């Protein structure tokens, strides 16, 4: 038989593969097979098996085999195989032969996600052949090496169709014979593909269920800012803007201009700022009337005027770049020099109240005494003198 057609016959068995995915698992295997042995053509010239047959050759024959193996939980497996066949010589004569062989093979599998598992095989063994010619029997034997490969096609978790092709090299005579076989492999014990795939499916299902449960338990967040809608005071925040616990854009300096639009970060609390977060600048001087009256010949600022002084402090906080000058006045009673000194002490006392009581920076506050030279009211009347 032509060796090319022999290979084609063996691997045509792959068309029997089903569409389901059944990758092989570990466990013990039992594989009964039938096959075809193709002997090398020139065995008649130098084969010790046929010392008395002249030009006769061994005819190709059908054989049966039984393999007992174990597939490890990795790509490797081992198998002990018993093989038996019988046939005639070619051309036919009175010579018949029967052979029995034993071999131990190692198998390396190429596992994948399909139900077809290719493998490579190699091993060594012993063959005993009984030749019978005209009632005379001889039993030559030999040892050999083999190499080849095949396919295992999963039909179920415990059953596979197996196609195998081997080349046998005789140690003594150095002949190379080919064998092709087809069998059923039964698996016992170990881990099955179904259990693996079932475990994987169960794990995937559990993960999907957990993800679904997590998604269901997660509160709605329409703008995806990390703050659930139930407590989001700014539900339409644009993507990429940092928000606080309330879901609104952060405003670190509290000037009501969010950080992403604030060009002057660090504004003082309570100051007036424009749309960019920078201070509003006064374009002209502004005069504020601060009426703080003192007891006669006194420079002590009474607590009752705190509200009036607070108004000046608040104005200065709104405009952090402003500075203030406190002016002090007196009436015309007494000497002019004394009144000048008294007005200076009174102005300085109000300035100190701004600094100490309302935390206005001292460099922003100045004072000046105007004495009786610039009265705010007419010194000729009692009411005017009281106002001064």
XYZ file of C-alpha atoms in Angstrom:
388
model
C 0.000 0.000 0.000
C 1.283 3.479 -0.852
C 2.384 5.343 2.304
C 0.864 8.664 1.154
C -2.565 7.099 0.733
C -2.117 5.440 4.137
C -1.632 8.837 5.811
C -4.639 10.269 4.009
C -6.802 7.367 5.152
C -5.881 7.877 8.794
C -6.353 11.628 9.009
C -9.587 11.573 7.029
C -11.108 10.402 10.303
C -11.073 14.004 11.513
C -14.227 14.637 9.499
C -16.100 12.691 12.184
C -15.424 15.398 14.795
C -18.476 16.936 16.393
C -18.960 20.671 16.845
C -19.016 20.601 20.637
C -15.898 21.532 22.634
C -14.613 18.624 24.756
C -10.943 19.137 25.614
C -9.386 16.009 27.136
C -8.894 15.851 30.906
C -6.604 13.689 33.041
C -7.320 10.052 33.955
C -6.772 6.392 33.012
C -7.475 5.347 29.412
C -8.335 2.085 27.637
C -8.054 2.162 23.839
C -9.035 -0.792 21.613
C -8.047 -0.170 17.970
C -7.823 -1.801 14.554
C -5.171 -0.835 12.062
C -3.201 -1.510 8.932
C 0.522 -2.376 8.825
C 2.513 -1.407 5.732
C 5.854 -3.275 5.649
C 8.922 -1.912 3.909
C 9.241 -3.524 0.455
C 12.875 -4.742 0.627
C 12.519 -6.902 3.745
C 13.107 -10.072 1.607
C 16.721 -9.256 0.777
C 18.202 -8.815 4.235
C 15.573 -9.668 6.853
C 16.566 -12.401 9.302
C 12.864 -13.202 9.662
C 12.813 -14.773 6.204
C 16.042 -16.723 5.865
C 14.525 -19.485 3.792
C 11.885 -17.684 1.722
C 13.997 -16.465 -1.171
C 12.344 -13.413 -2.719
C 9.105 -13.591 -0.756
C 8.004 -10.478 1.120
C 5.702 -9.941 4.085
C 2.282 -8.910 2.875
C 0.609 -5.874 4.450
C -1.853 -6.927 7.141
C -4.679 -5.882 9.429
C -3.927 -5.862 13.155
C -5.695 -5.258 16.437
C -4.329 -3.501 19.511
C -5.254 -2.625 23.071
C -3.713 0.322 24.905
C -3.734 0.989 28.662
C -2.596 4.477 29.575
C -2.737 7.441 31.890
C -3.139 11.091 30.898
C -1.550 13.444 33.438
C -2.970 16.807 34.419
C -0.538 18.413 31.976
C 0.298 17.769 28.282
C 1.964 14.395 28.973
C 0.638 10.853 29.021
C 2.006 7.268 28.976
C 0.567 4.149 27.356
C 1.337 0.409 27.321
C 0.149 -1.177 24.046
C -0.382 -4.832 23.043
C -0.621 -5.418 19.264
C -1.355 -8.624 17.310
C -1.585 -9.331 13.582
C -1.279 -12.134 11.056
C -0.861 -12.490 7.317
C 0.764 -14.145 4.322
C 3.852 -13.637 2.232
C 3.792 -11.910 -1.123
C 3.679 -13.633 -3.558
C 1.587 -16.181 -1.744
C 3.316 -19.363 -0.601
C 2.910 -21.932 2.094
C 4.324 -19.431 4.585
C 2.076 -17.727 7.114
C 3.076 -15.434 9.942
C 1.613 -14.260 13.239
C 3.219 -11.545 15.337
C 2.647 -10.118 18.799
C 4.179 -6.904 20.044
C 4.413 -4.925 23.256
C 5.535 -1.326 23.516
C 5.615 1.566 25.993
C 4.874 5.006 24.549
C 5.030 8.575 25.748
C 2.431 11.025 24.405
C 2.574 14.818 24.299
C -0.800 16.516 23.776
C -1.541 19.925 22.252
C -4.620 20.919 24.249
C -6.882 23.673 22.959
C -10.439 24.901 23.296
C -11.830 22.589 20.611
C -12.830 18.920 20.841
C -9.859 17.869 18.658
C -6.611 17.218 20.561
C -3.505 16.548 18.414
C -0.633 14.630 19.976
C 2.881 13.387 19.270
C 4.035 9.906 20.345
C 7.314 8.059 20.744
C 8.395 4.859 22.422
C 10.042 1.469 22.202
C 8.964 -2.156 22.235
C 9.434 -5.830 21.498
C 7.937 -7.902 18.627
C 7.830 -11.704 18.355
C 6.913 -13.169 14.944
C 5.977 -16.804 14.316
C 6.646 -18.016 10.747
C 5.269 -21.374 9.587
C 6.481 -22.962 6.324
C 5.454 -26.532 5.352
C 4.791 -27.399 8.969
C 8.117 -25.959 10.185
C 7.771 -23.096 12.661
C 10.343 -20.415 13.544
C 9.898 -17.536 16.023
C 12.348 -14.715 15.391
C 11.994 -11.594 17.563
C 13.249 -8.043 17.472
C 13.151 -4.733 19.317
C 12.143 -1.434 17.771
C 11.601 2.263 18.280
C 8.504 4.128 17.118
C 7.502 7.718 16.544
C 4.387 9.369 15.198
C 1.278 11.210 16.205
C -2.438 11.387 15.920
C -5.689 13.012 16.891
C -8.147 12.473 19.735
C -11.652 13.634 18.883
C -13.897 14.098 21.916
C -17.292 12.452 21.538
C -18.207 12.871 25.203
C -16.458 13.527 28.484
C -15.404 9.852 28.733
C -15.191 8.740 25.094
C -12.957 9.851 22.220
C -12.337 8.692 18.674
C -8.610 8.189 18.180
C -6.634 8.135 14.915
C -2.943 7.208 15.073
C -0.052 6.997 12.584
C 3.314 5.426 13.544
C 6.665 4.619 11.981
C 8.545 1.610 13.439
C 12.323 1.322 13.148
C 13.799 -2.141 13.747
C 17.022 -2.171 15.781
C 18.599 -5.169 14.014
C 17.603 -4.923 10.367
C 16.855 -1.176 10.260
C 13.600 -1.541 8.397
C 11.001 1.235 8.645
C 7.380 0.027 8.666
C 4.273 2.195 8.899
C 1.117 1.520 10.895
C -2.184 3.385 10.857
C -4.974 2.678 13.330
C -8.397 3.899 14.360
C -9.926 3.196 17.771
C -12.110 4.312 20.650
C -10.535 5.669 23.813
C -12.406 5.257 27.108
C -11.384 7.378 30.095
C -11.826 6.569 33.790
C -11.232 8.738 36.857
C -9.249 11.963 36.919
C -10.650 15.310 35.858
C -13.052 15.509 32.968
C -13.430 18.218 30.426
C -17.070 18.600 31.344
C -16.271 19.205 34.995
C -13.624 21.749 34.018
C -15.883 23.527 31.586
C -18.769 23.303 34.058
C -16.601 24.815 36.774
C -15.468 27.544 34.418
C -19.059 28.172 33.332
C -20.221 28.243 36.941
C -17.444 30.671 37.849
C -18.309 32.883 34.882
C -21.997 32.774 35.789
C -21.206 33.637 39.403
C -19.020 36.548 38.302
C -21.750 37.803 35.971
C -24.348 37.497 38.722
C -22.102 39.365 41.153
C -21.526 42.126 38.601
C -25.260 42.367 37.943
C -26.013 42.475 41.666
C -23.384 45.152 42.172
C -24.796 47.185 39.293
C -28.307 46.796 40.694
C -27.185 47.801 44.178
C -25.213 50.812 42.955
C -27.318 53.993 43.218
C -28.029 56.048 40.120
C -25.448 58.695 39.212
C -26.682 60.543 36.127
C -23.616 62.738 35.604
C -21.086 60.048 36.630
C -19.325 62.314 39.110
C -19.224 59.666 41.842
C -22.003 61.294 43.894
C -25.381 59.497 43.710
C -28.332 61.481 42.438
C -30.039 61.235 45.825
C -27.520 63.687 47.347
C -26.169 65.435 44.243
C -26.924 69.161 44.503
C -25.398 69.734 41.066
C -26.754 66.817 38.958
C -25.447 68.074 35.610
C -21.743 68.447 36.354
C -19.604 68.264 33.228
C -17.259 65.305 32.840
C -13.772 65.760 34.284
C -14.672 68.404 36.902
C -13.721 67.554 40.478
C -16.669 67.679 42.842
C -17.192 67.616 46.594
C -19.508 65.498 48.731
C -22.531 67.472 47.532
C -21.749 66.774 43.876
C -20.873 70.390 43.084
C -17.594 71.638 41.649
C -14.886 72.266 44.253
C -14.310 75.858 45.400
C -11.289 75.751 47.679
C -11.176 79.463 48.512
C -14.950 79.799 48.981
C -15.330 82.743 46.613
C -18.256 81.080 44.762
C -16.091 80.625 41.661
C -15.326 76.884 41.196
C -11.713 75.787 40.930
C -11.891 74.968 37.222
C -12.801 78.615 36.454
C -10.899 80.373 39.254
C -7.891 82.279 37.906
C -7.059 83.772 41.314
C -7.122 80.846 43.710
C -6.735 81.713 47.384
C -9.034 84.726 47.552
C -9.729 85.973 51.076
C -13.047 84.834 52.508
C -15.804 87.417 52.031
C -13.957 89.376 49.346
C -15.719 90.529 46.204
C -14.458 88.730 43.091
C -15.388 88.779 39.434
C -16.436 85.817 37.249
C -12.821 84.630 37.021
C -12.354 84.554 40.812
C -10.138 87.660 40.962
C -10.693 90.667 43.241
C -12.991 93.455 42.065
C -10.894 96.624 41.993
C -12.269 100.050 43.044
C -11.515 102.584 40.346
C -12.074 105.681 42.576
C -11.531 106.589 46.217
C -14.565 105.913 48.377
C -15.369 107.869 51.519
C -17.152 106.110 54.373
C -18.617 108.073 57.263
C -17.601 106.380 60.501
C -19.165 108.143 63.450
C -17.487 107.177 66.692
C -18.051 109.654 69.499
C -15.809 109.872 72.519
C -16.319 111.104 76.032
C -14.977 114.556 76.743
C -11.179 114.604 76.671
C -11.096 110.789 75.997
C -9.597 108.529 73.270
C -11.249 105.270 74.411
C -13.443 103.545 71.764
C -16.655 102.337 73.353
C -17.961 98.817 72.529
C -21.235 100.403 71.443
C -19.549 101.521 68.203
C -18.434 98.016 67.203
C -21.246 97.711 64.654
C -20.127 100.912 62.899
C -16.502 99.773 62.875
C -17.663 96.307 61.668
C -19.155 97.941 58.564
C -15.760 99.372 57.644
C -14.088 96.012 58.295
C -16.650 94.205 56.102
C -16.115 96.688 53.301
C -12.370 96.145 53.461
C -12.853 92.355 53.334
C -14.980 92.736 50.215
C -12.196 94.717 48.587
C -8.953 93.124 49.842
C -6.778 95.547 47.893
C -8.208 98.647 49.617
C -6.591 100.685 52.378
C -8.293 102.992 54.851
C -7.326 106.260 56.553
C -9.122 107.035 59.823
C -9.549 110.794 60.444
C -9.918 112.181 63.968
C -11.623 115.490 64.901
C -12.187 117.614 68.020
C -14.198 120.664 68.916
C -12.569 124.033 69.451
C -12.526 124.029 73.219
C -9.036 123.989 74.692
C -5.748 124.765 73.020
C -5.236 123.917 69.356
C -2.130 121.828 70.081
C -3.920 119.751 72.691
C -6.877 119.223 70.370
C -4.514 118.123 67.614
C -2.926 115.516 69.885
C -6.338 114.327 71.100
C -7.617 113.897 67.520
C -4.549 111.851 66.629
C -5.039 109.546 69.640
C -8.736 109.106 68.810
C -8.020 108.224 65.155
C -5.311 105.766 66.227
C -7.718 104.122 68.715
C -10.307 103.454 65.990
C -7.590 102.110 63.673
C -6.409 99.786 66.456
C -10.008 98.566 66.944
C -10.163 97.611 63.250
C -6.964 95.596 63.618
C -7.542 93.969 67.012
C -11.304 93.487 67.016
C -11.936 92.689 63.340
C -8.630 91.243 62.118
C -7.901 93.836 59.459
C -4.226 93.731 58.431
C -2.404 96.639 60.144
C -0.618 97.614 56.934
C -3.992 98.414 55.409
C -4.997 100.856 58.161
C -3.637 104.356 58.739
C -4.828 107.206 60.969
C -4.503 110.975 60.969
C -5.578 113.625 63.473
C -7.098 116.849 62.129
C -7.704 118.542 65.486
C -10.032 121.510 65.416
C -8.791 122.708 62.037
C -11.304 120.680 60.000
C -14.451 120.279 62.054
C -17.265 118.077 60.745
C -19.860 120.377 62.321
C -20.185 124.001 63.469
C -18.268 124.612 66.706
C -20.498 127.599 67.507
C -23.356 125.344 68.667
C -23.542 122.694 71.354
C -24.721 120.059 68.864
C -21.892 120.947 66.500
C -19.287 120.698 69.229
C -20.719 117.303 70.274
C -20.421 116.067 66.680
C -16.791 117.178 66.551
